[in-house]
Amino acid sequence: ASSPPPQPPPPPPQAPQSSQPPPRRSPSPPPPGPHSILHAATRAFEAAMAAGGGSDQEDGAGSGEMDVELLVAAFRTNLAVTEVFGSMMTPAVKNDLANLDKLAKAWAALGKRRGAAQVATLRGLLEAERASGVHKPGGVLRDPSAGIALTWLRRSLAFQRGLLQGLAADRGATLSAVATAAYKAHLERYHNWVLRGTFKVCLGGLPARDVFLDKLGPELRPAERAEVCYREAAEVGEAMRRADERMGALLVALDMDDQRKA
């Protein structure tokens, strides 16, 4: 009698499906070597976008989400860059701090009412605030609120982006000249005549370019400082641009794009 044919081995046991959400995506490891203080800001904004998910090109520009906790942390990290502009920009630093405080308080309050998971992303936070009825149609935002705080933080970020990218693109211009061009492009139209006059004085008193670069790259060797700072100024400018587009797309989509002057 012939023996029975061999039986195939049993299939390996299937791993149980996890009920936990997938881990946050993190940006690629930083390149080796010392960096300017701009690098930390680049990494922080990239982390907020990576954790939020989505894509800059998915269903239109800026459709990607942002993680609120990491976005607040990114803005706080970026304050170190703002402070490098010197004492003449102290009013701008204080304004950013005040808006960060507004954003954090609104986020905490809505998290208590709606649940932290519902406001973990920027879309969730802004949708919850809009649903609360504190804003008016046509992008008329209540102050204080997360929406108005984010509006002014975006504008400040756009100004800094224009300054840093301009610094890298035109290495012969003075810091004051680059900053004035960035102000006219990104902030001036939102300021009344008093604020315009204040900023004009502040921008005229910015430090010389070499002093600014020294403060951006205190850990860098003098021979490499300028090149590293210019490269990382372009990199952080790109990260700021992408973050700004994501925030702006959400504000427009939710009828929260407040265009009023201060």
XYZ file of N, CA, C and O in Angstrom, residues 42-151:
440
model
N 13.065 74.472 11.066
C 12.708 73.651 9.911
C 12.163 72.307 10.359
O 11.101 71.856 9.913
N 12.888 71.647 11.244
C 12.485 70.330 11.732
C 11.140 70.402 12.459
O 10.316 69.489 12.337
N 10.913 71.473 13.207
C 9.685 71.581 13.981
C 8.457 71.730 13.078
O 7.432 71.079 13.295
N 8.551 72.575 12.058
C 7.410 72.732 11.149
C 7.197 71.472 10.313
O 6.049 71.084 10.052
N 8.274 70.820 9.905
C 8.127 69.572 9.160
C 7.462 68.503 10.018
O 6.635 67.723 9.528
N 7.794 68.457 11.305
C 7.188 67.474 12.203
C 5.692 67.716 12.350
O 4.898 66.775 12.367
N 5.286 68.980 12.465
C 3.860 69.294 12.603
C 3.084 68.872 11.371
O 1.944 68.394 11.465
N 3.688 69.019 10.192
C 3.009 68.614 8.957
C 3.015 67.100 8.795
O 2.006 66.508 8.392
N 4.134 66.451 9.111
C 4.224 64.996 8.960
C 3.257 64.288 9.894
O 2.598 63.318 9.510
N 3.137 64.770 11.132
C 2.238 64.138 12.096
C 0.779 64.360 11.729
O -0.076 63.523 11.996
N 0.485 65.494 11.105
C -0.896 65.771 10.722
C -1.361 64.905 9.578
O -2.539 64.596 9.448
N -0.443 64.491 8.710
C -0.797 63.646 7.581
C -1.185 64.472 6.376
O -1.143 65.690 6.368
N -1.616 63.768 5.328
C -2.018 64.449 4.103
C -0.817 64.819 3.262
O 0.311 64.415 3.515
N -1.071 65.605 2.259
C -0.039 65.974 1.296
C -0.318 67.358 0.772
O -1.465 67.772 0.666
N 0.734 68.090 0.435
C 0.551 69.436 -0.098
C -0.193 69.419 -1.427
O -0.849 70.375 -1.788
N -0.080 68.328 -2.179
C -0.726 68.251 -3.492
C -2.034 67.458 -3.467
O -2.726 67.379 -4.458
N -2.369 66.863 -2.356
C -3.537 65.991 -2.286
C -4.825 66.804 -2.306
O -5.105 67.597 -1.424
N -5.623 66.606 -3.346
C -6.901 67.317 -3.490
C -6.722 68.823 -3.497
O -7.586 69.569 -3.037
N -5.599 69.307 -3.959
C -5.398 70.747 -4.015
C -4.337 71.195 -3.046
O -4.021 70.528 -2.076
N -3.790 72.357 -3.277
C -2.685 72.861 -2.452
C -3.125 73.035 -1.013
O -4.194 73.539 -0.716
N -2.264 72.607 -0.111
C -2.495 72.866 1.300
C -3.528 71.985 1.950
O -4.000 72.305 3.030
N -3.940 70.868 1.319
C -4.988 70.046 1.905
C -4.475 69.197 3.054
O -5.257 68.613 3.782
N -3.152 69.085 3.204
C -2.599 68.292 4.280
C -2.942 68.868 5.640
O -3.104 70.067 5.813
N -3.059 67.984 6.623
C -3.406 68.387 7.973
C -2.173 68.863 8.737
O -1.049 68.759 8.251
N -2.418 69.350 9.952
C -1.334 69.721 10.850
C -1.717 69.330 12.269
O -2.882 69.452 12.669
N -0.743 68.853 13.018
C -0.929 68.491 14.414
C -0.829 69.754 15.266
O 0.167 70.482 15.197
N -1.870 70.040 16.062
C -1.915 71.311 16.793
C -0.791 71.402 17.824
O -0.119 72.427 17.937
N -0.597 70.335 18.579
C 0.440 70.369 19.617
C 1.811 70.653 19.016
O 2.574 71.489 19.531
N 2.109 69.971 17.910
C 3.413 70.167 17.277
C 3.498 71.499 16.541
O 4.582 72.076 16.421
N 2.366 71.999 16.070
C 2.380 73.317 15.427
C 2.670 74.415 16.450
O 3.473 75.324 16.188
N 2.037 74.338 17.612
C 2.333 75.301 18.677
C 3.803 75.213 19.061
O 4.485 76.238 19.246
N 4.320 73.983 19.163
C 5.735 73.810 19.503
C 6.631 74.403 18.419
O 7.681 74.989 18.725
N 6.226 74.276 17.159
C 7.020 74.836 16.065
C 7.068 76.356 16.139
O 8.126 76.969 15.944
N 5.932 76.977 16.404
C 5.923 78.430 16.542
C 6.803 78.868 17.712
O 7.506 79.881 17.625
N 6.780 78.114 18.798
C 7.617 78.471 19.946
C 9.100 78.287 19.604
O 9.938 79.106 19.992
N 9.424 77.241 18.901
C 10.811 77.034 18.466
C 11.270 78.186 17.582
O 12.407 78.655 17.680
N 10.369 78.653 16.737
C 10.717 79.719 15.802
C 10.943 81.061 16.489
O 11.552 81.965 15.907
N 10.470 81.204 17.721
C 10.711 82.455 18.446
C 12.205 82.716 18.627
O 12.634 83.872 18.671
N 12.985 81.648 18.715
C 14.444 81.824 18.842
C 15.009 82.530 17.618
O 15.974 83.295 17.716
N 14.401 82.273 16.451
C 14.839 82.956 15.229
C 14.415 84.421 15.272
O 15.194 85.327 14.957
N 13.184 84.674 15.685
C 12.676 86.049 15.750
C 13.522 86.909 16.676
O 13.798 88.080 16.384
N 13.958 86.324 17.783
C 14.732 87.082 18.762
C 16.105 87.485 18.233
O 16.701 88.449 18.713
N 16.608 86.772 17.231
C 17.922 87.090 16.658
C 17.891 88.436 15.938
O 18.932 89.075 15.762
N 16.712 88.903 15.535
C 16.621 90.188 14.847
C 16.999 91.357 15.754
O 17.203 92.468 15.275
N 17.072 91.113 17.055
C 17.531 92.158 17.962
C 16.407 92.878 18.681
O 15.217 92.607 18.471
N 16.793 93.820 19.527
C 15.829 94.498 20.401
C 14.803 95.322 19.632
O 13.705 95.566 20.129
N 15.130 95.744 18.425
C 14.184 96.543 17.653
C 12.938 95.736 17.277
O 11.891 96.309 16.972
N 13.044 94.411 17.283
C 11.908 93.571 16.938
C 11.209 92.990 18.161
O 10.371 92.094 18.041
N 11.519 93.526 19.334
C 10.873 93.046 20.552
C 9.351 93.142 20.498
O 8.656 92.213 20.940
N 8.773 94.229 19.955
C 7.301 94.269 19.847
C 6.730 93.112 19.029
O 5.674 92.568 19.360
N 7.425 92.712 17.975
C 6.956 91.601 17.144
C 7.020 90.285 17.916
O 6.126 89.443 17.808
N 8.089 90.110 18.696
C 8.213 88.901 19.511
C 7.085 88.837 20.532
O 6.448 87.786 20.725
N 6.812 89.966 21.194
C 5.735 89.994 22.187
C 4.378 89.712 21.547
O 3.518 89.050 22.136
N 4.183 90.212 20.336
C 2.923 89.973 19.638
C 2.757 88.494 19.304
O 1.668 87.921 19.453
N 3.836 87.855 18.844
C 3.779 86.420 18.554
C 3.506 85.619 19.828
O 2.727 84.651 19.816
N 4.127 86.007 20.923
C 3.891 85.314 22.191
C 2.435 85.451 22.628
O 1.818 84.483 23.101
N 1.870 86.641 22.467
C 0.471 86.858 22.842
C -0.463 85.998 21.992
O -1.426 85.415 22.498
N -0.175 85.893 20.700
C -1.019 85.080 19.830
C -0.845 83.592 20.103
O -1.816 82.829 20.001
N 0.343 83.166 20.455
C 0.547 81.776 20.849
C -0.245 81.454 22.110
O -0.815 80.370 22.239
N -0.297 82.399 23.036
C -1.068 82.206 24.263
C -2.561 82.103 23.944
O -3.264 81.250 24.494
N -3.054 82.945 23.034
C -4.459 82.865 22.616
C -4.767 81.506 21.989
O -5.801 80.891 22.278
N -3.887 81.060 21.107
C -4.093 79.788 20.424
C -4.111 78.633 21.417
O -4.992 77.763 21.358
N -3.157 78.625 22.340
C -3.068 77.538 23.313
C -4.279 77.521 24.243
O -4.816 76.447 24.567
N -4.743 78.683 24.663
C -5.905 78.746 25.567
C -7.181 78.293 24.861
O -8.001 77.563 25.435
N -7.368 78.724 23.617
C -8.554 78.309 22.867
C -8.533 76.803 22.627
O -9.572 76.122 22.721
N -7.373 76.267 22.308
C -7.225 74.828 22.072
C -7.563 74.045 23.338
O -8.303 73.047 23.293
N -7.049 74.499 24.489
C -7.314 73.806 25.747
C -8.796 73.859 26.106
O -9.382 72.859 26.543
N -9.429 75.028 25.931
C -10.839 75.175 26.282
C -11.729 74.301 25.403
O -12.651 73.627 25.895
N -11.462 74.294 24.093
C -12.263 73.468 23.191
C -12.003 71.983 23.416
O -12.898 71.151 23.247
N -10.781 71.638 23.812
C -10.470 70.251 24.122
C -11.256 69.742 25.315
O -11.677 68.579 25.341
N -11.484 70.598 26.304
C -12.268 70.199 27.470
C -13.734 69.970 27.103
O -14.391 69.071 27.625
N -14.249 70.805 26.192
C -15.661 70.694 25.827
C -15.917 69.598 24.804
O -16.923 68.899 24.879
N -15.018 69.441 23.844
C -15.234 68.511 22.743
C -14.462 67.201 22.898
O -14.761 66.240 22.190
N -13.463 67.198 23.750
C -12.577 66.044 23.838
C -11.287 66.330 23.092
O -11.320 66.866 21.979
N -10.182 65.965 23.699
C -8.883 66.297 23.128
C -8.699 65.713 21.730
O -8.101 66.346 20.852
N -9.225 64.510 21.485
C -9.041 63.878 20.180
C -9.732 64.657 19.063
O -9.278 64.639 17.917
N -10.827 65.340 19.386
C -11.579 66.077 18.374
C -10.857 67.337 17.906
O -11.144 67.851 16.819
N -9.956 67.848 18.716
C -9.254 69.085 18.360
C -7.749 68.859 18.248
O -6.971 69.793 18.346
N -7.344 67.613 18.019
C -5.911 67.304 17.930
C -5.304 67.831 16.638
O -4.115 68.140 16.593
N -6.114 67.913 15.580
C -5.623 68.449 14.316
C -6.111 69.877 14.149
O -7.091 70.303 14.766
N -5.442 70.608 13.269
C -5.817 72.001 13.064
C -7.228 72.110 12.485
O -7.996 72.988 12.881
N -7.582 71.224 11.558
C -8.939 71.254 11.030
C -9.967 71.002 12.133
O -10.985 71.693 12.220
N -9.697 70.006 12.969
C -10.621 69.717 14.061
C -10.783 70.900 14.993
O -11.900 71.226 15.421
N -9.692 71.570 15.305
C -9.745 72.732 16.193
C -10.552 73.867 15.571
O -11.448 74.438 16.226
N -10.262 74.190 14.315
C -10.961 75.311 13.676
C -12.428 74.987 13.419
O -13.299 75.864 13.564
N -12.750 73.748 13.070
C -14.145 73.370 12.875
C -14.919 73.450 14.185
O -16.072 73.904 14.214
N -14.289 73.024 15.279
C -14.951 73.091 16.582
C -15.192 74.542 16.992
O -16.254 74.884 17.526
N -14.222 75.401 16.726
C -14.393 76.807 17.090
C -15.466 77.463 16.237
O -16.295 78.236 16.747
N -15.487 77.165 14.956
C -16.520 77.725 14.084
C -17.906 77.256 14.514
O -18.862 78.044 14.556
N -18.023 75.963 14.866
C -19.313 75.414 15.287
C -19.807 76.027 16.589
O -21.014 76.022 16.866
N -18.888 76.577 17.384
C -19.291 77.187 18.658
C -20.022 78.511 18.470
O -20.630 79.030 19.403
N -19.951 79.089 17.247
C -20.689 80.305 16.946
C -20.012 81.597 17.353
O -20.650 82.658 17.334
N -18.726 81.563 17.663
C -18.062 82.789 18.120
C -17.683 83.712 16.960
O -17.444 84.901 17.173
N -17.625 83.172 15.739
C -17.229 83.965 14.580
C -18.444 84.359 13.747
O -19.497 83.714 13.808
N -18.270 85.399 12.940
C -19.329 85.853 12.047
C -19.030 85.426 10.613
O -17.864 85.214 10.256
N -20.076 85.307 9.787
C -19.831 84.930 8.388
C -18.935 85.944 7.680
O -18.835 87.102 8.084
N -18.299 85.493 6.617
C -17.431 86.381 5.858
C -16.049 86.532 6.438
O -15.334 87.490 6.125
N -15.652 85.600 7.296
C -14.303 85.648 7.851
C -14.091 86.730 8.884
O -12.986 87.255 9.012
N -15.134 87.068 9.639
C -15.001 88.054 10.715
C -14.787 87.271 12.007
O -15.721 86.702 12.566
N -13.552 87.229 12.467
C -13.173 86.373 13.580
C -13.187 87.120 14.900
O -12.799 88.286 14.982
N -13.597 86.405 15.916
C -13.591 86.965 17.264
C -12.166 87.028 17.801
O -11.335 86.175 17.500
N -11.904 88.042 18.575
C -10.617 88.176 19.251
C -10.885 88.289 20.750
O -11.581 89.213 21.169
N -10.375 87.353 21.569
C -9.413 86.294 21.259
C -10.096 85.023 20.746
O -11.238 84.734 21.089
N -9.376 84.292 19.940
C -9.825 82.988 19.453
C -8.637 82.297 18.793
O -7.622 82.938 18.491
N -8.781 81.001 18.564
C -7.732 80.271 17.855
C -7.595 80.787 16.429
O -6.487 80.908 15.906
N -8.738 81.117 15.805
C -8.717 81.569 14.418
C -7.957 82.860 14.231
O -7.117 82.973 13.323
N -8.219 83.859 15.068
C -7.548 85.149 14.901
C -6.081 85.038 15.307
O -5.206 85.679 14.702
N -5.787 84.211 16.309
C -4.386 84.012 16.704
C -3.607 83.372 15.560
O -2.497 83.807 15.224
N -4.191 82.356 14.940
C -3.523 81.680 13.825
C -3.350 82.635 12.643
O -2.334 82.597 11.951
N -4.332 83.503 12.422
C -4.250 84.473 11.325
C -3.020 85.350 11.464
O -2.255 85.551 10.507
